[in-house]
Amino acid sequence: MTRLVKLNGKQPLPIETTNKKVWICTCGLSDKFPYCSGKHKFIQDEDDNVLYMYDENLKRKEVKEILFYEE
Ligand code: FES
């Protein structure tokens, strides 16, 4: 199964627990999800008005149109 999920975070979200601080991924590219792995560095030059897709090698493509079909 494959899902299309839209995320717009560009920085990790710091969370403090009782004995440590962790960083939660908000960009969706982490290979340690839900924790940040530093991959958000690849999205810092994104245009906020453009929708992008990334493949498993972090190759970026611009999305021009998404079509939804109802059954
Ligand atoms: S916020 Fe996603 S990898 Fe850091």
CSV table of C-alpha atoms and ligand atoms in Angstrom, one decimal:
chain,number,residue,atom,x,y,z
A,1,MET,CA,0.0,0.0,0.0
A,2,THR,CA,1.2,3.5,-0.8
A,3,ARG,CA,-0.1,6.7,0.7
A,4,LEU,CA,0.2,10.3,-0.4
A,5,VAL,CA,0.8,12.5,2.7
A,6,LYS,CA,1.3,16.3,2.5
A,7,LEU,CA,3.7,17.7,5.1
A,8,ASN,CA,4.9,21.3,5.2
A,9,GLY,CA,7.3,21.3,8.2
A,10,LYS,CA,10.9,22.3,7.5
A,11,GLN,CA,12.4,21.9,11.0
A,12,PRO,CA,12.1,19.2,13.7
A,13,LEU,CA,9.9,19.7,16.6
A,14,PRO,CA,11.8,19.5,19.9
A,15,ILE,CA,10.0,17.6,22.7
A,16,GLU,CA,11.3,17.4,26.2
A,17,THR,CA,10.6,14.3,28.3
A,18,THR,CA,11.4,13.9,32.0
A,19,ASN,CA,15.0,12.8,31.2
A,20,LYS,CA,15.8,13.8,27.7
A,21,LYS,CA,15.0,15.9,24.7
A,22,VAL,CA,14.0,14.4,21.3
A,23,TRP,CA,13.4,16.0,17.9
A,24,ILE,CA,10.3,14.9,16.0
A,25,CYS,CA,10.3,15.0,12.2
A,26,THR,CA,7.8,17.4,10.6
A,27,CYS,CA,9.2,17.1,7.1
A,28,GLY,CA,8.4,13.5,6.4
A,29,LEU,CA,11.8,12.6,5.0
A,30,SER,CA,13.4,11.1,8.1
A,31,ASP,CA,14.7,7.6,7.9
A,32,LYS,CA,14.2,7.3,11.7
A,33,PHE,CA,10.6,8.5,11.6
A,34,PRO,CA,9.0,9.8,13.9
A,35,TYR,CA,12.4,11.1,15.0
A,36,CYS,CA,14.4,13.7,12.9
A,37,SER,CA,17.4,12.3,11.1
A,38,GLY,CA,18.6,15.6,9.6
A,39,LYS,CA,17.1,15.0,6.2
A,40,HIS,CA,15.2,18.2,6.4
A,41,LYS,CA,18.3,19.9,5.2
A,42,PHE,CA,17.3,18.7,1.7
A,43,ILE,CA,14.1,20.8,1.7
A,44,GLN,CA,15.4,24.2,2.9
A,45,ASP,CA,15.4,25.7,-0.6
A,46,GLU,CA,11.8,24.6,-1.4
A,47,ASP,CA,9.5,27.3,-2.7
A,48,ASP,CA,6.5,27.5,-0.2
A,49,ASN,CA,4.1,27.9,-3.2
A,50,VAL,CA,5.2,24.7,-4.9
A,51,LEU,CA,4.1,21.1,-4.1
A,52,TYR,CA,7.0,18.6,-4.3
A,53,MET,CA,7.4,14.8,-4.2
A,54,TYR,CA,10.5,13.0,-3.1
A,55,ASP,CA,11.5,9.5,-4.1
A,56,GLU,CA,13.4,7.0,-1.8
A,57,ASN,CA,16.7,8.6,-2.9
A,58,LEU,CA,15.5,12.1,-2.0
A,59,LYS,CA,15.2,13.0,-5.7
A,60,ARG,CA,12.8,15.9,-5.8
A,61,LYS,CA,10.1,16.5,-8.4
A,62,GLU,CA,7.5,19.4,-8.7
A,63,VAL,CA,3.9,18.3,-8.7
A,64,LYS,CA,1.8,20.2,-11.2
A,65,GLU,CA,-1.5,18.5,-10.7
A,66,ILE,CA,-3.1,15.9,-8.5
A,67,LEU,CA,-6.2,14.1,-9.8
A,68,PHE,CA,-8.6,12.3,-7.4
A,69,TYR,CA,-10.9,9.7,-8.6
A,70,GLU,CA,-14.0,8.5,-6.8
A,71,GLU,CA,-15.2,5.0,-7.1
B,1,FES,S1,12.4,17.3,10.4
B,1,FES,FE1,12.3,15.6,9.0
B,1,FES,S2,14.3,14.8,9.1
B,1,FES,FE2,14.4,16.5,10.4
